[in-house]
Short mmCIF file of C-alpha atoms in Angstrom, two decimals:
data_model
loop_
_atom_site.label_atom_id
_atom_site.label_comp_id
_atom_site.label_asym_id
_atom_site.label_seq_id
_atom_site.Cartn_x
_atom_site.Cartn_y
_atom_site.Cartn_z
CA MET A 3 -14.58 -1.51 33.08
CA ALA A 4 -13.64 -0.13 36.51
CA GLY A 5 -13.68 3.61 37.02
CA SER A 6 -9.88 3.91 37.24
CA GLU A 7 -9.43 1.84 34.08
CA ALA A 8 -11.92 4.01 32.21
CA VAL A 9 -10.03 7.15 33.25
CA GLU A 10 -6.71 5.59 32.23
CA ASP A 11 -8.09 4.52 28.84
CA LYS A 12 -9.42 8.02 28.25
CA GLU A 13 -6.03 9.55 29.13
CA ILE A 14 -4.21 7.18 26.78
CA LYS A 15 -6.56 7.95 23.90
CA SER A 16 -6.08 11.64 24.63
CA ALA A 17 -2.28 11.22 24.58
CA VAL A 18 -2.36 9.37 21.24
CA SER A 19 -4.69 12.01 19.79
CA SER A 20 -2.28 14.72 20.99
CA CYS A 21 0.63 12.93 19.28
CA GLU A 22 -1.29 12.77 16.01
CA ALA A 23 -2.33 16.42 16.24
CA TYR A 24 1.28 17.48 16.89
CA PHE A 25 2.62 15.53 13.93
CA GLU A 26 -0.06 16.79 11.58
CA LYS A 27 0.79 20.34 12.63
CA VAL A 28 4.47 19.70 11.97
CA GLN A 29 3.85 18.25 8.52
CA SER A 30 1.62 21.15 7.53
CA ARG A 31 4.12 23.79 8.65
CA LYS A 32 7.54 22.53 7.61
CA ASN A 33 6.83 23.05 3.89
CA LEU A 34 9.35 20.58 2.47
CA PRO A 35 8.80 19.65 -1.19
CA LYS A 36 6.98 16.34 -1.40
CA SER A 37 9.72 14.83 -3.53
CA LEU A 38 12.37 15.74 -0.95
CA GLN A 39 10.33 14.30 1.92
CA GLU A 40 9.79 11.07 -0.01
CA THR A 41 13.52 10.90 -0.70
CA LEU A 42 14.29 11.37 2.99
CA ASN A 43 11.78 8.71 4.05
CA SER A 44 13.22 6.31 1.52
CA ALA A 45 16.76 6.97 2.72
CA PHE A 46 15.94 6.45 6.43
CA ALA A 47 13.85 3.38 5.56
CA GLY A 48 16.94 1.92 3.93
CA ILE A 49 19.14 2.31 7.02
CA PRO A 50 18.88 -0.75 9.30
CA VAL A 51 18.68 -0.17 13.04
CA SER A 52 21.53 -2.66 13.48
CA SER A 53 23.89 -0.15 11.82
CA PHE A 54 23.24 2.56 14.42
CA PRO A 55 26.20 3.12 16.81
CA GLN A 56 25.96 1.45 20.20
CA VAL A 57 24.55 3.81 22.84
CA PRO A 58 26.01 3.54 26.39
CA GLY A 59 23.67 2.24 29.07
CA GLY A 60 22.79 -1.42 29.31
CA ARG A 61 21.39 -1.55 32.84
CA GLU A 62 18.09 -3.32 33.54
CA ILE A 63 16.18 -3.13 36.82
CA PRO A 64 14.12 -6.08 38.15
CA ALA A 65 10.57 -5.10 39.07
CA GLU A 66 11.05 -6.26 42.67
CA THR A 67 13.98 -3.90 43.27
CA PRO A 68 13.33 -1.51 46.21
CA VAL A 69 12.87 2.10 45.13
CA SER A 70 15.90 3.24 47.13
CA GLU A 71 18.09 0.64 45.42
CA ALA A 72 16.76 1.65 41.97
CA VAL A 73 17.81 5.25 42.67
CA LYS A 74 21.29 4.05 43.63
CA ILE A 75 21.63 1.87 40.51
CA LEU A 76 20.67 4.70 38.15
CA SER A 77 22.85 7.20 39.99
CA ASP A 78 25.92 4.95 40.17
CA SER A 79 25.53 4.03 36.49
CA LYS A 80 25.15 7.70 35.54
CA ILE A 81 22.03 6.96 33.49
CA LEU A 82 18.62 8.65 33.60
CA SER A 83 16.41 5.66 32.77
CA ALA A 84 16.41 1.88 32.47
CA PRO A 85 14.02 -0.88 31.33
CA VAL A 86 12.17 -2.79 34.06
CA ILE A 87 12.22 -6.59 33.94
CA ASN A 88 9.10 -8.51 34.92
CA THR A 89 10.57 -11.00 37.39
CA ASP A 90 7.55 -13.27 36.87
CA HIS A 91 8.66 -13.80 33.26
CA GLU A 92 12.39 -13.06 33.46
CA SER A 93 13.37 -16.01 31.29
CA SER A 94 10.71 -15.34 28.62
CA LEU A 95 11.92 -14.74 25.09
CA ASP A 96 8.82 -12.61 24.39
CA TRP A 97 9.59 -8.96 25.16
CA ARG A 98 5.90 -8.30 25.85
CA GLU A 99 6.16 -10.59 28.88
CA ARG A 100 9.75 -9.84 29.88
CA TYR A 101 9.59 -6.03 30.13
CA LEU A 102 7.07 -3.88 32.04
CA GLY A 103 8.21 -0.42 31.03
CA ILE A 104 11.03 2.08 31.42
CA ILE A 105 11.72 3.66 34.80
CA ASP A 106 12.98 7.22 35.00
CA TYR A 107 15.39 8.52 37.66
CA SER A 108 13.87 11.99 37.85
CA SER A 109 10.34 10.63 38.19
CA ILE A 110 11.37 8.46 41.13
CA ILE A 111 12.91 11.42 42.93
CA LEU A 112 9.85 13.58 42.30
CA TRP A 113 7.63 10.80 43.65
CA VAL A 114 9.76 10.66 46.79
CA LEU A 115 9.60 14.44 47.21
CA GLU A 116 5.82 14.44 46.90
CA SER A 117 5.74 11.66 49.46
CA ALA A 118 7.79 13.88 51.73
CA GLU A 119 5.09 16.54 51.39
CA LEU A 120 2.52 14.01 52.49
CA ALA A 121 4.84 13.08 55.32
CA ALA A 122 4.84 16.72 56.42
CA ILE A 123 1.06 16.67 56.74
CA ALA A 124 1.22 13.47 58.75
CA LEU A 125 3.88 14.89 61.05
CA SER A 126 1.84 18.05 61.54
CA ALA A 127 -0.79 15.98 63.34
CA THR A 128 -0.39 14.98 66.98
CA SER A 129 2.02 12.14 67.65
CA ALA A 130 -0.81 9.87 68.70
CA THR A 131 -2.74 10.50 65.48
CA ALA A 132 0.27 10.18 63.20
CA ALA A 133 1.48 7.02 64.88
CA GLY A 134 -1.85 5.38 64.14
CA VAL A 135 -1.84 6.20 60.45
CA GLY A 136 -1.87 3.16 58.17
CA ALA A 137 -1.91 2.63 54.43
CA GLY A 138 -5.67 2.20 54.51
CA ALA A 139 -6.36 5.41 56.40
CA VAL A 140 -4.68 7.89 54.13
CA GLY A 141 -7.96 9.63 53.28
CA ALA A 142 -7.96 11.38 56.64
CA LEU A 143 -4.76 13.19 55.68
CA GLY A 144 -6.32 14.92 52.70
CA VAL A 145 -4.18 13.84 49.75
CA ALA A 146 -5.90 16.34 47.43
CA ALA A 147 -4.70 19.22 49.59
CA LEU A 148 -1.14 18.34 48.65
CA GLY A 149 -1.67 18.31 44.92
CA VAL A 150 -0.24 14.79 44.86
CA THR A 151 -1.21 13.13 41.60
CA GLY A 152 -0.13 9.60 42.41
CA PRO A 153 -2.66 6.96 43.47
CA VAL A 154 -4.01 6.84 47.00
CA ALA A 155 -2.42 3.43 47.50
CA VAL A 156 1.05 4.85 46.91
CA ALA A 157 0.38 7.93 49.00
CA GLY A 158 -0.67 5.61 51.78
CA LEU A 159 2.82 4.18 51.90
CA ALA A 160 4.17 7.58 52.84
CA ALA A 161 1.58 7.92 55.56
CA ALA A 162 2.43 4.52 57.00
CA ALA A 163 6.16 5.28 56.84
CA VAL A 164 5.74 8.53 58.74
CA GLY A 165 3.46 6.82 61.23
CA ALA A 166 6.21 4.33 61.94
CA ALA A 167 8.76 7.13 62.26
CA VAL A 168 6.62 9.05 64.74
CA ALA A 169 5.88 5.93 66.74
CA GLY A 170 9.61 5.28 66.90
CA GLY A 171 10.29 8.71 68.31
CA VAL A 172 11.90 10.23 65.21
CA ALA A 173 9.59 13.23 65.14
CA ALA A 174 9.56 13.70 68.89
CA ASP A 175 13.35 13.69 69.04
CA ARG A 176 13.48 16.63 66.69
CA GLY A 177 10.81 18.59 68.48
CA ILE A 178 8.64 18.96 65.40
CA GLY A 179 5.76 21.40 65.76
CA LYS A 180 2.16 20.86 64.76
CA ASP A 181 2.13 23.06 61.65
CA ALA A 182 2.85 21.39 58.31
CA PRO A 183 5.56 23.84 57.11
CA THR A 184 7.56 23.35 60.31
CA ALA A 185 7.21 19.60 59.99
CA ALA A 186 8.43 19.67 56.39
CA ASP A 187 11.42 21.86 57.24
CA ASN A 188 12.46 19.44 59.94
CA LEU A 189 12.42 16.46 57.63
CA GLY A 190 15.63 17.98 56.27
CA LYS A 191 18.79 15.95 56.50
CA ASP A 192 16.91 12.95 57.89
CA PHE A 193 15.17 12.46 54.55
CA TYR A 194 16.65 9.03 53.83
CA GLN A 195 16.04 7.85 57.39
CA VAL A 196 12.37 8.85 57.47
CA ILE A 197 11.34 8.06 53.91
CA LEU A 198 13.66 5.47 52.38
CA GLN A 199 14.97 3.62 55.43
CA GLU A 200 11.67 3.18 57.27
CA GLU A 201 9.03 0.60 56.42
CA PRO A 202 7.13 0.31 54.21
CA PHE A 203 9.26 2.54 51.96
CA LYS A 204 12.31 0.42 52.58
CA SER A 205 10.58 -2.47 50.85
CA THR A 206 8.46 -0.55 48.33
CA THR A 207 9.33 -1.96 44.93
CA VAL A 208 9.63 -0.50 41.45
CA ARG A 209 6.70 -2.68 40.37
CA THR A 210 4.45 -1.02 42.97
CA ILE A 211 4.82 2.45 41.56
CA LEU A 212 5.74 1.82 37.91
CA LYS A 213 2.27 1.80 36.35
CA SER A 214 0.86 4.33 38.80
CA PHE A 215 3.04 7.09 37.40
CA ARG A 216 2.71 5.92 33.77
CA TRP A 217 6.40 6.02 33.03
CA ALA A 218 7.53 5.33 29.49
CA PRO A 219 6.19 2.17 27.87
CA PHE A 220 8.63 -0.47 26.63
CA LEU A 221 8.12 -0.15 22.89
CA PRO A 222 11.03 -1.78 21.01
CA VAL A 223 12.01 -2.27 17.40
CA SER A 224 13.86 -5.26 15.99
CA THR A 225 17.41 -5.21 14.68
CA GLU A 226 15.90 -5.67 11.19
CA SER A 227 13.75 -2.54 11.50
CA SER A 228 14.68 0.72 9.81
CA MET A 229 15.77 4.04 11.28
CA LEU A 230 12.56 5.51 9.86
CA SER A 231 10.64 3.45 12.42
CA VAL A 232 12.86 4.69 15.25
CA MET A 233 12.65 8.32 14.17
CA LEU A 234 8.85 8.20 13.97
CA LEU A 235 8.62 6.67 17.44
CA LEU A 236 10.93 9.35 18.84
CA SER A 237 9.09 12.19 17.13
CA LYS A 238 5.42 11.52 16.50
CA TYR A 239 4.86 9.26 19.50
CA ARG A 240 7.04 11.29 21.88
CA LEU A 241 9.19 8.40 23.09
CA ARG A 242 12.51 9.59 24.50
CA ASN A 243 14.23 6.28 23.83
CA VAL A 244 13.62 3.15 21.78
CA PRO A 245 15.06 -0.24 22.82
CA VAL A 246 16.37 -2.52 20.08
CA ILE A 247 15.80 -6.27 20.38
CA LYS A 248 16.53 -9.33 18.25
CA SER A 249 13.69 -11.74 17.59
CA GLY A 250 13.94 -14.82 19.80
CA GLU A 251 16.55 -13.31 22.11
CA PRO A 252 15.63 -11.67 25.43
CA ASP A 253 18.44 -9.14 25.82
CA ILE A 254 18.34 -5.54 24.59
CA LYS A 255 20.86 -5.00 21.80
CA ASN A 256 20.82 -1.19 21.78
CA TYR A 257 18.99 1.74 23.30
CA ILE A 258 18.48 4.58 20.82
CA THR A 259 17.64 7.99 22.29
CA GLN A 260 16.45 11.27 20.80
CA SER A 261 19.85 12.78 21.63
CA ALA A 262 21.71 9.99 19.85
CA VAL A 263 19.64 10.48 16.68
CA VAL A 264 20.25 14.24 16.63
CA HIS A 265 23.97 13.59 17.14
CA GLY A 266 23.72 11.24 14.15
CA LEU A 267 22.06 13.93 12.06
CA GLU A 268 24.82 16.36 13.01
CA GLY A 269 27.28 13.87 11.57
CA CYS A 270 25.54 14.04 8.19
CA LYS A 271 27.08 17.40 7.29
CA GLY A 272 28.31 17.38 3.71
CA ARG A 273 25.47 15.27 2.38
CA ASP A 274 23.25 17.14 -0.05
CA TRP A 275 19.94 16.37 1.63
CA PHE A 276 21.19 17.42 5.07
CA ASP A 277 22.93 20.56 3.86
CA HIS A 278 19.78 21.62 1.99
CA ILE A 279 17.50 21.29 5.04
CA SER A 280 19.99 22.56 7.61
CA ALA A 281 20.56 25.75 5.60
CA LEU A 282 16.88 26.69 5.93
CA SER A 283 15.90 29.12 8.67
CA ILE A 284 13.82 27.67 11.46
CA SER A 285 10.97 29.99 10.48
CA ASP A 286 11.01 28.55 6.94
CA LEU A 287 10.39 25.13 8.52
CA GLY A 288 7.54 26.44 10.67
CA LEU A 289 9.63 26.37 13.84
CA PRO A 290 8.98 26.85 16.65
CA PHE A 291 5.88 24.68 16.44
CA MET A 292 4.36 26.25 19.57
CA SER A 293 3.34 29.88 19.99
CA PRO A 294 4.94 31.87 22.85
CA ASN A 295 1.76 31.51 24.91
CA GLU A 296 1.86 27.72 24.55
CA VAL A 297 5.39 27.38 25.93
CA ILE A 298 5.30 26.18 29.53
CA SER A 299 7.66 28.26 31.67
CA ILE A 300 8.42 29.12 35.29
CA GLU A 301 8.98 32.48 36.97
CA SER A 302 12.30 32.86 38.76
CA GLU A 303 10.57 33.57 42.08
CA GLU A 304 8.30 30.52 41.97
CA LEU A 305 9.20 27.46 44.03
CA ILE A 306 11.58 24.91 42.55
CA LEU A 307 9.29 22.04 43.54
CA GLU A 308 6.55 23.65 41.43
CA ALA A 309 8.95 23.69 38.48
CA PHE A 310 9.59 19.95 38.76
CA LYS A 311 5.87 19.21 39.20
CA ARG A 312 5.06 21.33 36.15
CA MET A 313 7.52 19.33 34.09
CA ARG A 314 6.09 16.03 35.32
CA ASP A 315 2.47 17.05 34.82
CA ASN A 316 3.15 18.19 31.26
CA ASN A 317 5.52 15.32 30.41
CA ILE A 318 8.38 17.65 29.48
CA GLY A 319 12.02 17.60 30.49
CA GLY A 320 12.78 21.27 31.01
CA LEU A 321 11.43 24.80 31.46
CA PRO A 322 12.69 28.26 30.56
CA VAL A 323 13.08 30.47 33.62
CA ILE A 324 11.55 33.87 32.90
CA GLU A 325 11.22 37.29 34.51
CA GLY A 326 8.99 40.28 33.91
CA PRO A 327 5.89 40.92 31.79
CA ASN A 328 7.85 40.37 28.56
CA LYS A 329 9.00 36.92 29.70
CA LYS A 330 12.72 37.61 29.50
CA ILE A 331 14.66 34.32 29.45
CA VAL A 332 17.04 34.30 32.42
CA GLY A 333 17.76 30.60 32.82
CA ASN A 334 16.81 26.98 32.34
CA ILE A 335 15.62 24.26 34.71
CA SER A 336 15.87 20.65 33.59
CA MET A 337 14.32 17.59 35.19
CA ARG A 338 17.88 16.28 35.44
CA ASP A 339 18.63 19.11 37.87
CA ILE A 340 16.44 17.41 40.47
CA ARG A 341 19.49 15.36 41.45
CA TYR A 342 20.91 18.40 43.26
CA LEU A 343 18.14 18.14 45.86
CA LEU A 344 19.51 14.79 46.97
CA LEU A 345 23.22 15.37 46.43
CA GLN A 346 23.25 18.35 48.76
CA PRO A 347 21.40 17.81 52.09
CA GLU A 348 21.42 21.52 52.90
CA VAL A 349 19.54 22.17 49.64
CA PHE A 350 17.02 19.41 50.25
CA SER A 351 16.35 20.53 53.81
CA ASN A 352 14.79 23.71 52.44
CA PHE A 353 13.21 22.38 49.24
CA ARG A 354 9.68 23.46 50.16
CA GLN A 355 10.72 27.14 50.39
CA LEU A 356 13.47 27.17 47.75
CA THR A 357 12.77 29.41 44.74
CA VAL A 358 13.91 28.64 41.22
CA LYS A 359 16.34 31.58 41.36
CA SER A 360 17.86 30.46 44.66
CA PHE A 361 18.10 26.88 43.43
CA ALA A 362 19.91 27.98 40.27
CA THR A 363 22.35 30.02 42.36
CA LYS A 364 23.10 27.05 44.60
CA ILE A 365 23.73 24.83 41.57
CA ALA A 366 26.10 27.40 40.07
CA THR A 367 28.18 27.48 43.27
CA ALA A 368 27.96 23.78 44.08
CA GLY A 369 31.27 22.76 42.56
CA GLU A 370 32.15 20.30 39.83
CA GLU A 371 31.74 17.27 42.09
CA TYR A 372 27.97 17.72 41.69
CA GLY A 373 28.10 18.11 37.92
CA LEU A 374 27.63 21.30 35.95
CA ALA A 375 24.26 22.97 35.48
CA ILE A 376 23.39 23.85 31.89
CA PRO A 377 22.32 27.46 31.20
CA ALA A 378 19.55 28.39 28.80
CA ILE A 379 20.74 27.84 25.22
CA THR A 380 19.01 30.22 22.82
CA CYS A 381 18.70 30.98 19.13
CA ARG A 382 16.93 33.68 17.12
CA PRO A 383 13.87 33.34 14.83
CA ASP A 384 16.15 33.70 11.78
CA SER A 385 18.67 31.07 12.94
CA THR A 386 19.21 28.10 10.62
CA LEU A 387 18.13 24.58 11.51
CA GLY A 388 21.78 23.54 11.17
CA SER A 389 22.87 25.95 13.92
CA VAL A 390 20.12 24.63 16.21
CA ILE A 391 21.18 21.04 15.57
CA ASN A 392 24.78 22.01 16.32
CA SER A 393 23.74 23.59 19.64
CA LEU A 394 21.72 20.55 20.65
CA ALA A 395 24.51 18.13 19.74
CA SER A 396 27.57 20.06 20.92
CA ARG A 397 26.04 21.17 24.23
CA SER A 398 24.25 17.85 24.86
CA VAL A 399 20.99 19.64 25.66
CA HIS A 400 17.40 18.60 24.91
CA ARG A 401 15.98 21.98 23.94
CA VAL A 402 16.94 25.36 22.54
CA TYR A 403 14.83 28.40 23.40
CA VAL A 404 13.94 30.89 20.69
CA ALA A 405 14.54 34.44 21.92
CA ALA A 406 13.28 37.61 20.25
CA GLY A 407 13.91 41.31 20.75
CA ASP A 408 16.71 43.07 22.62
CA GLU A 409 15.60 41.62 25.96
CA ASN A 410 15.78 37.94 25.02
CA GLU A 411 11.99 37.60 25.22
CA LEU A 412 10.62 34.07 25.09
CA TYR A 413 9.39 33.39 21.57
CA GLY A 414 9.34 29.60 21.53
CA VAL A 415 11.22 26.38 22.14
CA ILE A 416 12.75 23.79 19.78
CA THR A 417 13.20 20.29 21.19
CA LEU A 418 15.00 17.17 20.03
CA ARG A 419 11.59 15.84 19.04
CA ASP A 420 10.91 18.89 16.86
CA VAL A 421 14.21 18.52 15.01
CA ILE A 422 13.67 14.82 14.28
CA SER A 423 10.14 15.62 13.08
CA CYS A 424 11.58 17.97 10.45
CA PHE A 425 13.23 15.05 8.67
CA VAL A 426 10.48 12.41 8.56
CA SER A 427 6.83 11.91 7.72
CA GLU A 428 4.68 8.84 8.31
CA PRO A 429 3.55 6.78 5.31
CA PRO A 430 -0.06 5.45 5.55
CA ASN A 431 -0.46 2.52 7.97
CA TYR A 432 3.30 2.44 8.38
CA PHE A 433 3.53 0.93 11.85
CA GLU A 434 0.92 -1.75 11.35
CA ASN A 435 2.61 -2.78 8.08
CA CYS A 436 6.26 -2.52 9.12
CA LEU A 437 6.33 -3.33 12.83
CA GLY A 438 3.56 -5.88 12.94
CA PHE A 439 1.56 -4.21 15.68
CA SER A 440 -0.28 -0.98 16.31
CA VAL A 441 1.55 1.66 18.30
CA LYS A 442 -1.76 2.75 19.79
CA GLU A 443 -2.39 -0.74 21.12
CA MET A 444 1.09 -0.99 22.61
CA LEU A 445 0.79 2.39 24.36
CA ASN A 446 -2.42 1.03 25.88
CA ARG A 447 -0.62 -1.86 27.60
#
């Protein structure tokens, strides 16, 4: 096994182990009577996936699509992710061959921003040096100094793109200085020209960067599967969405998300089992599952790019913005907010120096044409699970922060995943017996 493959295998095993540890912690803390949990499992096992309401979406992206075009497709369709079709097996009826994974809009943008950082280093060199940079010579630029976590091969594309831009006079025309910060500032409004419209970025495909950033695996269920299978995938195994397929047919029939399931639970008001659980306080269910020190947050005066990197590195979709030694909650930053960096050129032009606080202020004053930023939604330690579910569903958010004390101090966070986990447990060997394959093996694809 090659060194990179060994590292990847180790990371995957670590991720699966983390999923199992999380779910075991949940089951030990939520304290539901065994009879009630068995009743819930039985009920969800009896609901076929085919009965779940259709979720909007439906776009698929061929693996050979240029990155810039993929961004446009997701943006125009107003969706955050889409399955990637393997163009080598596009007509295959076997989903294992047809789909490569699920590409995420926010992850693409973050990859481009990190590439822009690498571009700044390249532009900080002399024109002669930068113009000679090629994909194979990226080591001389010092990728590690940037904190870029993508593979050297991908980083090399940025270096080659900037080399072409410098050779073409782009940098010289703007009078860029030799220090990296000045170079980055001057990328500014010419972002698309330098990064996305210059080779080789113009022709860099989704396939090239898909596996490198380990975006979500394509892990479907069949139309004959039960909602218990979907809920376990969305909770224990941390999938944000589960495609639904029909055996022998290549097209995706539905695309069930964590949000859609929580909306479905909200619609169960009036049923005895839901009313019983939703009336419990979150503390009675062991929520929040993480201690205050385990919650990943960002200070308001830290850089916004650091916030997005922190989310990516920890595979989370949002962070509480805090201030002071008591970690007072003053806001929320979501990975979805990264779109503002591209929608407003004047914001992007300063992204390397922009603080979380300044970024939040710019979003708040941006106007409705850019969409509305979502503030931090909070609850108290004695809030009921039902009130948390209502906040998640009615506000269309992915997390609610638990605040304590008079100063709204950060006490914890409750996510869509946490809520779904409160309703299900995994029977022994469930996935191998009911889905016909091991989840661990599929995550290792």
